[in-house]
Coordinates of C-alpha atoms in Angstrom, one line a residue:
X218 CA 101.7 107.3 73.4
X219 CA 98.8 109.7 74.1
X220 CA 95.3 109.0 73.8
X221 CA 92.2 110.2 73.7
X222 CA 88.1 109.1 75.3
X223 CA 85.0 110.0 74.5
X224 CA 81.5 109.1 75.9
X225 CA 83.0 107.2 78.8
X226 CA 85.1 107.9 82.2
X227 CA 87.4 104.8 82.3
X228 CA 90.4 106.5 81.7
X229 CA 92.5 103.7 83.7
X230 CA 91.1 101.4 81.9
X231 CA 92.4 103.1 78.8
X232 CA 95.8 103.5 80.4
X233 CA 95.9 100.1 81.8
X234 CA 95.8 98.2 78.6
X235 CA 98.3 100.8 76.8
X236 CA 100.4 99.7 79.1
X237 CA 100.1 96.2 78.9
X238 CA 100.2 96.1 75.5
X239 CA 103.0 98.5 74.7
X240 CA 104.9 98.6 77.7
X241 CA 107.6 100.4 76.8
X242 CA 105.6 103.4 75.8
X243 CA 105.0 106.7 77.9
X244 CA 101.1 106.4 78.1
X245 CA 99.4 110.1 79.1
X246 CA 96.1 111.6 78.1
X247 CA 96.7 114.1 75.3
X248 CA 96.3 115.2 71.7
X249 CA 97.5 113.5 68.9
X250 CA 100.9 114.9 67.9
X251 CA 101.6 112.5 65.0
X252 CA 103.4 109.6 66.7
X253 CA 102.0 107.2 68.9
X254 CA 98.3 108.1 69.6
X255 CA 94.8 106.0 70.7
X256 CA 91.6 107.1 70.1
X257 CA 89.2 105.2 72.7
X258 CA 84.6 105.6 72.6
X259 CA 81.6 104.3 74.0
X260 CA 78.3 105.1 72.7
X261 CA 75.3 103.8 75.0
X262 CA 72.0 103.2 73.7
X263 CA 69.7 101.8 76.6
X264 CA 71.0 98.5 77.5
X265 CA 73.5 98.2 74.7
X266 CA 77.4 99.2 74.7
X267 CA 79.3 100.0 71.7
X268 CA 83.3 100.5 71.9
X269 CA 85.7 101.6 69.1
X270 CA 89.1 101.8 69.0
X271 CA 91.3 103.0 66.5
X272 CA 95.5 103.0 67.3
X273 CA 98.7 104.2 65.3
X274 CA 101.7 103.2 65.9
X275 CA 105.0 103.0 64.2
X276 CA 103.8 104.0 61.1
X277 CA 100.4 102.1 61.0
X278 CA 97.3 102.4 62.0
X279 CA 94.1 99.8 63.2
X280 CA 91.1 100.2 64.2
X281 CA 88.8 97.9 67.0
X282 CA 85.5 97.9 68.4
X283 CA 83.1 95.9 70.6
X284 CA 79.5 95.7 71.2
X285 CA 77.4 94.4 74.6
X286 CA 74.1 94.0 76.0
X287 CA 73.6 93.9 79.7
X288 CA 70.1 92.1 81.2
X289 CA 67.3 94.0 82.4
X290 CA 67.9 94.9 86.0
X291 CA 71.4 94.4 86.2
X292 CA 73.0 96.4 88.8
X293 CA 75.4 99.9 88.3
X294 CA 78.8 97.3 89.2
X295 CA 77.7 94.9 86.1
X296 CA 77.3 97.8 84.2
X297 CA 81.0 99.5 85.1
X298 CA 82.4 95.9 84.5
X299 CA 80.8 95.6 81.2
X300 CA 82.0 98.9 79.9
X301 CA 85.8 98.6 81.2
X302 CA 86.2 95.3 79.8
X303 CA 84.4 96.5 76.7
X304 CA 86.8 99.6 76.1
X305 CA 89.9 96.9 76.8
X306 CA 89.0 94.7 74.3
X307 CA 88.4 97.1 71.9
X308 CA 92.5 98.4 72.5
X309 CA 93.1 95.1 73.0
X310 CA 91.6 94.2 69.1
X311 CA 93.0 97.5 67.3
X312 CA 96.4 97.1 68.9
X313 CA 97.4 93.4 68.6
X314 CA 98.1 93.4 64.6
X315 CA 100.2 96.1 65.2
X316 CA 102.3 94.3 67.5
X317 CA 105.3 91.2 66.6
X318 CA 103.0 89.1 68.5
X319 CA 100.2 88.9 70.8
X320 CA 101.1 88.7 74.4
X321 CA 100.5 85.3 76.5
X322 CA 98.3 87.1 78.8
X323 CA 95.6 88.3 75.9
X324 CA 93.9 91.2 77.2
X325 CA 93.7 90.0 80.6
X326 CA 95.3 92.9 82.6
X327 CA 95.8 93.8 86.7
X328 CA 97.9 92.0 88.8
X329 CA 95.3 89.0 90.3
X330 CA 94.0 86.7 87.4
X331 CA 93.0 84.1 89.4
X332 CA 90.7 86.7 91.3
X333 CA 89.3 87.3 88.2
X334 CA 88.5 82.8 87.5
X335 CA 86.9 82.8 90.9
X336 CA 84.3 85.5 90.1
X337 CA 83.5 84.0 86.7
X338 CA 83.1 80.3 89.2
X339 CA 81.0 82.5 91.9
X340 CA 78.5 83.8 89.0
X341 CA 77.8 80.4 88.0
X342 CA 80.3 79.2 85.3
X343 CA 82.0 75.8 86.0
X344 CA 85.4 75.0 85.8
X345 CA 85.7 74.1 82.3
X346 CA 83.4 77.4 81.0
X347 CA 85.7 79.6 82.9
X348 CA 88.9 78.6 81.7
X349 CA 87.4 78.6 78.5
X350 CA 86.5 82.1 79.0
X351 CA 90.0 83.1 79.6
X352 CA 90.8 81.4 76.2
X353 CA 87.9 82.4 74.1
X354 CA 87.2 85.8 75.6
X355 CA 90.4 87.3 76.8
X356 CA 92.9 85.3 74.5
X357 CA 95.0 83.9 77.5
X358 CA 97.2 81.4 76.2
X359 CA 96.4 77.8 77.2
X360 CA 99.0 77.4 79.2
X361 CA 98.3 80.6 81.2
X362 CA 94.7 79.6 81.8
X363 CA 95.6 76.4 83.1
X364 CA 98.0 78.4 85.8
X365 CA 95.1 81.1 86.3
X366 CA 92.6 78.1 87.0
X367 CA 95.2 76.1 89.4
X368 CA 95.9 79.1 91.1
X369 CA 91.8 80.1 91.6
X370 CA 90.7 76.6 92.9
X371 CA 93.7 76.7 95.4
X372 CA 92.1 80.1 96.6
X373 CA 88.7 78.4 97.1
X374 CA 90.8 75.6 99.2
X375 CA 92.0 78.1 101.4
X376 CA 89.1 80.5 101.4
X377 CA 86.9 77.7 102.7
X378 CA 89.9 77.2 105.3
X379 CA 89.8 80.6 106.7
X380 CA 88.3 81.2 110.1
X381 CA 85.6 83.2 110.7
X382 CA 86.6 86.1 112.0
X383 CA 90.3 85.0 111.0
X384 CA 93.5 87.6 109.9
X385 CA 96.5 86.9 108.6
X386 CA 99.4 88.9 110.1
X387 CA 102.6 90.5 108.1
X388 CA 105.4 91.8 109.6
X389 CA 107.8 93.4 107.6
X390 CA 111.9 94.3 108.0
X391 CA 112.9 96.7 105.0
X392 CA 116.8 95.7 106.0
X393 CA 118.9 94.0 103.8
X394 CA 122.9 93.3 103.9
X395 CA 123.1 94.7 100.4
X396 CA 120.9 95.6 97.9
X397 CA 120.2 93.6 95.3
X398 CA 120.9 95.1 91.4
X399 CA 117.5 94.2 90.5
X400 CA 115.4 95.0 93.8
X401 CA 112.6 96.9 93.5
X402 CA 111.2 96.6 97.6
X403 CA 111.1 98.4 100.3
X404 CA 114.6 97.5 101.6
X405 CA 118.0 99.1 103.0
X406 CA 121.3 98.0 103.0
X407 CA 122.5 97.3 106.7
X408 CA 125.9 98.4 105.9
X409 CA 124.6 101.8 105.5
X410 CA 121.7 102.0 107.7
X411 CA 122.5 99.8 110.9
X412 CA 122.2 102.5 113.2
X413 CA 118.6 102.1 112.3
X414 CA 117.7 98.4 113.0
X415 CA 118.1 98.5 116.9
X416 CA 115.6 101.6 117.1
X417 CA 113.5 100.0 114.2
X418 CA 113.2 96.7 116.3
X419 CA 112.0 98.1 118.9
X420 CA 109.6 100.4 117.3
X421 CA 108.2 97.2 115.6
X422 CA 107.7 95.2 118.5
X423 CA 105.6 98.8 120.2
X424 CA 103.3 98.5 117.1
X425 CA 102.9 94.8 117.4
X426 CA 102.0 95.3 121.2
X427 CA 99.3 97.9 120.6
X428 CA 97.9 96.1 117.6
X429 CA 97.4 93.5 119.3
X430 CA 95.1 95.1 121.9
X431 CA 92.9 96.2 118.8
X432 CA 93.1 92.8 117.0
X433 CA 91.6 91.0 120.4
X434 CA 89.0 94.6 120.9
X435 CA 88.0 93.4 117.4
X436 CA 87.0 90.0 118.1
X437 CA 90.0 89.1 115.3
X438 CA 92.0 85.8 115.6
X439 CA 95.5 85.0 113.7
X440 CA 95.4 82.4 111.0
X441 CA 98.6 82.9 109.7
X442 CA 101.4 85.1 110.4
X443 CA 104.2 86.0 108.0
X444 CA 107.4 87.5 108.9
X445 CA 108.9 88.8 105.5
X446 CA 111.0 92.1 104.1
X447 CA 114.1 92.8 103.2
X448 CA 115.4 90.0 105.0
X449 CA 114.1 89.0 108.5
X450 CA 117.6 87.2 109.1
X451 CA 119.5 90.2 108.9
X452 CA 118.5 91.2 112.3
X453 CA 120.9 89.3 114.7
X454 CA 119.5 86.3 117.1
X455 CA 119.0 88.2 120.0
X456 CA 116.5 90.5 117.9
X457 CA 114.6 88.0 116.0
X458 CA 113.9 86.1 120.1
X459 CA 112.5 89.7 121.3
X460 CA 110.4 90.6 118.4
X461 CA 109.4 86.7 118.4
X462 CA 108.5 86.8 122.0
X463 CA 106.7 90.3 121.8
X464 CA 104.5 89.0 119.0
X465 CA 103.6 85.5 120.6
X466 CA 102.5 88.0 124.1
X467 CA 100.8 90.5 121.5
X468 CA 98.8 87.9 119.7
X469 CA 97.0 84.4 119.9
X470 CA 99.3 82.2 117.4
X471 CA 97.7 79.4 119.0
X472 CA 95.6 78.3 115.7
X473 CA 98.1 78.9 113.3
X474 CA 97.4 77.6 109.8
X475 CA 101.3 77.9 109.1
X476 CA 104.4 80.7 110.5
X477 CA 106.7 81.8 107.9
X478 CA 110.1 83.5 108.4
X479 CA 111.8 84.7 105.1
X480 CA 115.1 84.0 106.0
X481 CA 116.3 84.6 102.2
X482 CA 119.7 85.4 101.8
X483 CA 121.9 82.7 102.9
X484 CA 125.1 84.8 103.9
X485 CA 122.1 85.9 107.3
X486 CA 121.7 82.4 107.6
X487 CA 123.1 81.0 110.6
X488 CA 122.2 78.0 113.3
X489 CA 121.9 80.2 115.9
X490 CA 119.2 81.8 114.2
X491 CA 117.6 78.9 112.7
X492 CA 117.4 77.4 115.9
X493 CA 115.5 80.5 117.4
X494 CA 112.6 80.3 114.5
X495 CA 112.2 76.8 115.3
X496 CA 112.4 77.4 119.5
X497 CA 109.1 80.2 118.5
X498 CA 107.5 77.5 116.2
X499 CA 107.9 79.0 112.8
X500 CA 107.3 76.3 110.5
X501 CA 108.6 77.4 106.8
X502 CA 111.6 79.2 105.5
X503 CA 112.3 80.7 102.7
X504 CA 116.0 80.6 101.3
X505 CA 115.8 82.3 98.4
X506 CA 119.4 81.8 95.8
X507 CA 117.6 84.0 92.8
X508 CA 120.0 81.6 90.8
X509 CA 122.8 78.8 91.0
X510 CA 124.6 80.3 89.3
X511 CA 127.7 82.0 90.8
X512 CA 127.9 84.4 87.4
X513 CA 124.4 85.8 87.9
X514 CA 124.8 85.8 91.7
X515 CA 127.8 88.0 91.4
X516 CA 126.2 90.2 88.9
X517 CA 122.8 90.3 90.8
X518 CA 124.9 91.9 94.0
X519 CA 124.0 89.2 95.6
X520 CA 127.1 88.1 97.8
X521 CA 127.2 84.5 98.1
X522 CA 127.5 81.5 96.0
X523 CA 125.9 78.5 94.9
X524 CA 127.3 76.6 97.7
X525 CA 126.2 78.5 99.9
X526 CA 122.8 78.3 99.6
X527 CA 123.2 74.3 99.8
X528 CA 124.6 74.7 102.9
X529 CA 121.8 77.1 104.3
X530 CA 119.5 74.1 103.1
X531 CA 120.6 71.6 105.2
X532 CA 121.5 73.6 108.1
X533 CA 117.5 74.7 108.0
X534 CA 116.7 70.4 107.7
X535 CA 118.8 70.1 110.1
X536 CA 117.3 72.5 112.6
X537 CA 113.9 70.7 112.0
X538 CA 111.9 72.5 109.2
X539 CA 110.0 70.5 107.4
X540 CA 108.2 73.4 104.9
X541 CA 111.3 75.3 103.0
X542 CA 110.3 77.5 100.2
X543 CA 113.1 78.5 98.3
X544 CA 112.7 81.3 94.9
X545 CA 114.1 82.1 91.7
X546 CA 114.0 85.0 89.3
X547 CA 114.1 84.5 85.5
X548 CA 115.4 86.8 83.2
X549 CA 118.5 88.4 85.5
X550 CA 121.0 90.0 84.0
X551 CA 123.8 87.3 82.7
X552 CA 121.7 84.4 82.8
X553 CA 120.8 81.6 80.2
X554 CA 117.8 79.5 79.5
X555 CA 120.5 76.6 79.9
X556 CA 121.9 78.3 83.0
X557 CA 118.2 78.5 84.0
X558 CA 117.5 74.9 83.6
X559 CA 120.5 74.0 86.1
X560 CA 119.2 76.4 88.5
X561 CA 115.9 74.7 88.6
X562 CA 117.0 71.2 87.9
X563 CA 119.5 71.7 91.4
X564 CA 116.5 73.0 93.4
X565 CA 114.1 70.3 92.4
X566 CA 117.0 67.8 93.7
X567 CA 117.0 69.4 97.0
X568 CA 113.0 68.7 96.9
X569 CA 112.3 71.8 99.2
X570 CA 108.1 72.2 99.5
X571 CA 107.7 75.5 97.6
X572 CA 109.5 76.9 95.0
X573 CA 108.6 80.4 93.3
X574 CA 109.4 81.4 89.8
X575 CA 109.7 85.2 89.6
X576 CA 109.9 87.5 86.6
X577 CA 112.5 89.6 86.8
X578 CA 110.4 92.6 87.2
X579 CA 112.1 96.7 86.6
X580 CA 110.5 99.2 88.5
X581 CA 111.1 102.4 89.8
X582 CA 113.8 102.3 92.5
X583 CA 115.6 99.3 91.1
X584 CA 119.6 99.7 89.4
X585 CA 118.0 98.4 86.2
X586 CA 116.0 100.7 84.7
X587 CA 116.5 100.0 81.1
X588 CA 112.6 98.8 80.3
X589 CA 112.8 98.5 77.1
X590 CA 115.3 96.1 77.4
X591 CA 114.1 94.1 79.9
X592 CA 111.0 93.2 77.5
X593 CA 112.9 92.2 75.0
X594 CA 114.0 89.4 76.4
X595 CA 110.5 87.8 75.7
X596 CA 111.8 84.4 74.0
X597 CA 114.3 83.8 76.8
X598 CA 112.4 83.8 79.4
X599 CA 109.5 82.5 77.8
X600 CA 111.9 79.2 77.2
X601 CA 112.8 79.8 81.0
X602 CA 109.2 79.9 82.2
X603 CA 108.2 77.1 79.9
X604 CA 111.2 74.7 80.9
X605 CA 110.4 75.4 85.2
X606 CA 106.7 74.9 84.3
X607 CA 107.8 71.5 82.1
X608 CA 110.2 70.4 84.8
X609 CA 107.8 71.4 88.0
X610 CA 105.1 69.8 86.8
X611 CA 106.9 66.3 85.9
X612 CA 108.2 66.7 89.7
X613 CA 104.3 66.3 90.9
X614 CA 104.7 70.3 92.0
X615 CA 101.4 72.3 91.7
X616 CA 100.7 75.7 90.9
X617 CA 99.0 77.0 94.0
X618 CA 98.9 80.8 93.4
X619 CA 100.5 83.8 91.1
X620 CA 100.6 87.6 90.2
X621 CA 101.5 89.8 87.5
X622 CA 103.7 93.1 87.4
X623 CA 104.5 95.8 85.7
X624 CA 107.2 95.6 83.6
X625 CA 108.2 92.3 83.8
X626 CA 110.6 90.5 81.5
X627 CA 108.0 89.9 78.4
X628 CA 105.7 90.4 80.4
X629 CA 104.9 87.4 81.9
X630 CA 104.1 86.1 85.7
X631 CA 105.3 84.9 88.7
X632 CA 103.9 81.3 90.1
X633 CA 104.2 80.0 93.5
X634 CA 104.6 76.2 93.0
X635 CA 103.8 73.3 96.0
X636 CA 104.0 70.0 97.0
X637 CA 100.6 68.1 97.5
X638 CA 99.4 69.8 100.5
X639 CA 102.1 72.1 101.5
X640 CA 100.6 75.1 100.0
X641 CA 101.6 78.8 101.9
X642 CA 97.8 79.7 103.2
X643 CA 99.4 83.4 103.6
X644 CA 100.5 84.1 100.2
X645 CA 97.1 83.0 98.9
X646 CA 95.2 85.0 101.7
X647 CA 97.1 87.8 101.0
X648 CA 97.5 87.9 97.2
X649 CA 93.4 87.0 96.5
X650 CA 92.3 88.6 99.0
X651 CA 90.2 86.4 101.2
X652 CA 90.6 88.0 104.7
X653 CA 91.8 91.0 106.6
X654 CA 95.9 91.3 106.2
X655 CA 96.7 93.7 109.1
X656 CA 100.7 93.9 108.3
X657 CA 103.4 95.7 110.9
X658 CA 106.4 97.6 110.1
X659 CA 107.7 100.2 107.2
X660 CA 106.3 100.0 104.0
X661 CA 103.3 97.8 105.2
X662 CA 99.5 97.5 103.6
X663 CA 96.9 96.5 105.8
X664 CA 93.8 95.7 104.2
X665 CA 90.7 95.3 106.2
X666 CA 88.4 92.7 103.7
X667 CA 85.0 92.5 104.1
X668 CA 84.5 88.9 102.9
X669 CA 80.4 89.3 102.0
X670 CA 80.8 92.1 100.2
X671 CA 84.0 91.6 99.1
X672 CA 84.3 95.6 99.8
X673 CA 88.2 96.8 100.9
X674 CA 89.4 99.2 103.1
X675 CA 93.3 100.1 103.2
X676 CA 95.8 102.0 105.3
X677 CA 99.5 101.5 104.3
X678 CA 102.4 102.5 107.4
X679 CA 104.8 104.5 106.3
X680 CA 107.2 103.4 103.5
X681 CA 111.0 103.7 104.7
X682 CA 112.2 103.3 108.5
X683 CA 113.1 106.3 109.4
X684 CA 109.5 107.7 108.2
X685 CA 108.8 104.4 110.2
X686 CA 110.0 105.7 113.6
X687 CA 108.6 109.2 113.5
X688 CA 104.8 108.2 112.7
X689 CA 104.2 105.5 115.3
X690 CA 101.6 107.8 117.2
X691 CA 99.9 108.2 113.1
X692 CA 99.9 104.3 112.5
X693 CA 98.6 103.3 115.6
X694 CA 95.5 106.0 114.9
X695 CA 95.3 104.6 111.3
X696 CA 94.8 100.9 113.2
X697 CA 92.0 102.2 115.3
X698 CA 90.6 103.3 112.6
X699 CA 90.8 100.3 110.2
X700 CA 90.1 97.7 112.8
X701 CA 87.1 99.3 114.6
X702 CA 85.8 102.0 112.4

């Protein structure tokens, strides 16, 4: 679908709401060529903003438009936030009665709703009038607001928890012992690449040494500290006690909000290992089955069963941790709402603290690349979604913080769900953005947050490990910079 602005520069804007609404679309700037096009204005007129719209598509064509006032003396950022959301909504009306249904997300775009309910709560709206803005104004679905509004007041929780001048710490191995048919993330398969995990290991724990001269320079202390990848497990136990030990001499763990070690696939699960996380006092787990189904699993790529996830489960009670988050995906290929429900309905027997419900999600680099597709399965996974949400809620779980991405299965979410009190205070640091995530390793996306301003500064490590091993001089500089710049 091309498109077309005029008398405004919020060309993403433009594209980001194409996107969302018609996913499976090519969306580029461009003239009309007689198939999918959108025309997108603004006309200003002192304090007063006036979007139109107008969209064909598959034969038919709608228009939309919006109209604004800002206050006297409102500042250039109101002003930008008017108009973007403005020119949304104005796609957003012009495009939904050309569509089989509106989506469940309205025209709420971008990947961090709940971001979006705690600013409406910080500019004076209560609870109540900012869900209720998500209803009225952006046509979230009830059931999404709710989520959105769980989500945001588990942020302020955690917000108020954060220390001062507190960071929370990622470190991230990109090794896997396959790859999954449906991963998208920075990962490789150990079978091909293990002549790179010693060198990358030790890389890792040189990075985490030097950074950690800059984190104490910067007057910085660890709130939380979150070892995730690929799969952390996939290095052997030997590895995971030096890069342990190196991190415990590089950085003050000693106020620690929580420690979490994604030990994720069960066939890198062993005692021996368990019982080193435990010995550096790493207090939650994730073992992540996808499914319980052995069907899906084996179709997935994934190579292990059902079972043995169960037994991963009570090896890691058995080596003493008491916070065990454990994830599914809806939507993979070969799986059923019903074979859905039994996934969830097993988990919820095991009673582990977290539980996150993923979208399948297809993006560039994954095996599955049919998009199209994938959002077509809107009603099964919407019964999916609806059925964990049904079955999580009944259990006393609570919604305590979700994302959106691109190209997810009917484009829908993924919601991290907790026990009364056992919420992960990295996920939420890191996915609202409260505090400076300084993260180690390939792939990595340190973000140095400015929590007055609210003002973000990034610099992301290189993304695979060889690129990894040849830039450590590069990163180091790019830490400096971040941290003390």
């Amino acid at each position: 679908m091309n498109y077309r602005i005029e008398g405004h520069p919020h060309r993403h804007a433009v594209e980001e709401m194409l996107l969302h609404l018609f996913p499976s679309e090519t969306v580029a700037a461009g003239e009309d060529r007689g198939e999918g096009f959108c025309e997108s204005r603004l006309a200003v007129q002192g304090n007063a903003f006036t979007t139109f719209a107008a969209i064909r598509f598959d034969g038919q064509r709608c228009e939309g438009d919006r109209f604004a006032e800002l206050p006297d003396g409102a500042d250039a950022l109101a002003r930008k936030r008017l108009e973007n959301e403005l020119v949304k909504l104005a796609i957003y009306d012009a495009a939904v009665p050309l569509l089989p249904e509106p989506p469940v997300w309205g025209a709420l775009t971008g990947v961090r709703p709940a971001k979006l309910a705690r600013g409406l709560m910080e500019r004076g709206r209560s609870d109540e009038e900012a869900e209720r803005w998500l209803r009225e104004h952006f046509y979230v679905s009830p059931e999404r607001a709710a989520l959105t509004m769980a989500a945001a007041k588990t942020a302020q929780k955690i917000d108020r928890k954060c220390s001062k001048n507190g960071i929370s710490l990622y470190v991230g191995i990109p090794f896997c012992p396959t790859r999954c048919a449906y991963c998208s993330f920075i990962s490789a398969a150990v079978e091909k690449n293990a002549a790179l995990v010693e060198p990358y290991t030790q890389a890792l724990c040189s990075e985490a040494e030097t950074v950690g001269v800059l984190v104490r320079e910067s007057g910085l202390t660890v709130d939380s500290l979150y070892i995730g990848g690929g799969t952390p497990t996939t290095l052997t136990s030997s590895q995971l006690d030096r890069l342990l030990s190196t991190l415990e001499r590089a950085f003050d763990l000693s106020g620690l909000f929580d420690h979490t070690v994604e030990a994720g696939r069960p066939d890198t699960i062993t005692p021996e290992k368990l019982a080193v996380l435990r010995s550096h006092g790493v207090t939650r787990v994730s073992i992540n089955p996808q499914s319980m189904e052995d069907d899906v699993l084996r179709l997935a790529g994934r190579r292990h069963t059902a079972r043995d996830v169960l037994e991963s489960y009570e090896q890691a009670r058995a080596a003493g941790f008491e916070a065990i988050n454990m994830d599914v995906i809806a939507g993979l290929a070969g799986d059923t709402p019903e074979g859905f429900a039994r996934t969830i309905d097993t988990l919820l027997g095991l009673r582990p603290e977290n539980l996150t419900v993923h979208t399948l999600a297809v993006k560039r680099g994954a095996e599955l690349r049919d998009i199209a597709a994938n959002l077509a399965q809107r009603e099964k996974v919407g019964y999916m979604l609806d059925r964990a949400r049904d079955a999580l809620t009944a259990d006393k779980y609570s919604a305590y913080y979700l994302y959106r991405q691109k190209f997810s299965a009917g484009g829908f979410e993924n919601v991290g769900w907790s026990q009364p009190g056992m919420e992960n205070f990295y996920n939420v640091s890191m996915m609202e953005e409260l505090q400076t995530i300084l993260s180690l390793g390939a792939g990595g996306v340190s973000k140095r947050v400015d929590r007055a301003t609210g003002k973000i500064k990034r610099f992301t490590n290189p993304k695979y490990p060889a690129e990894y091993l040849e830039a450590q001089q590069r990163i180091i500089s790019g830490k400096r910079s971040l941290l003390l710049e």
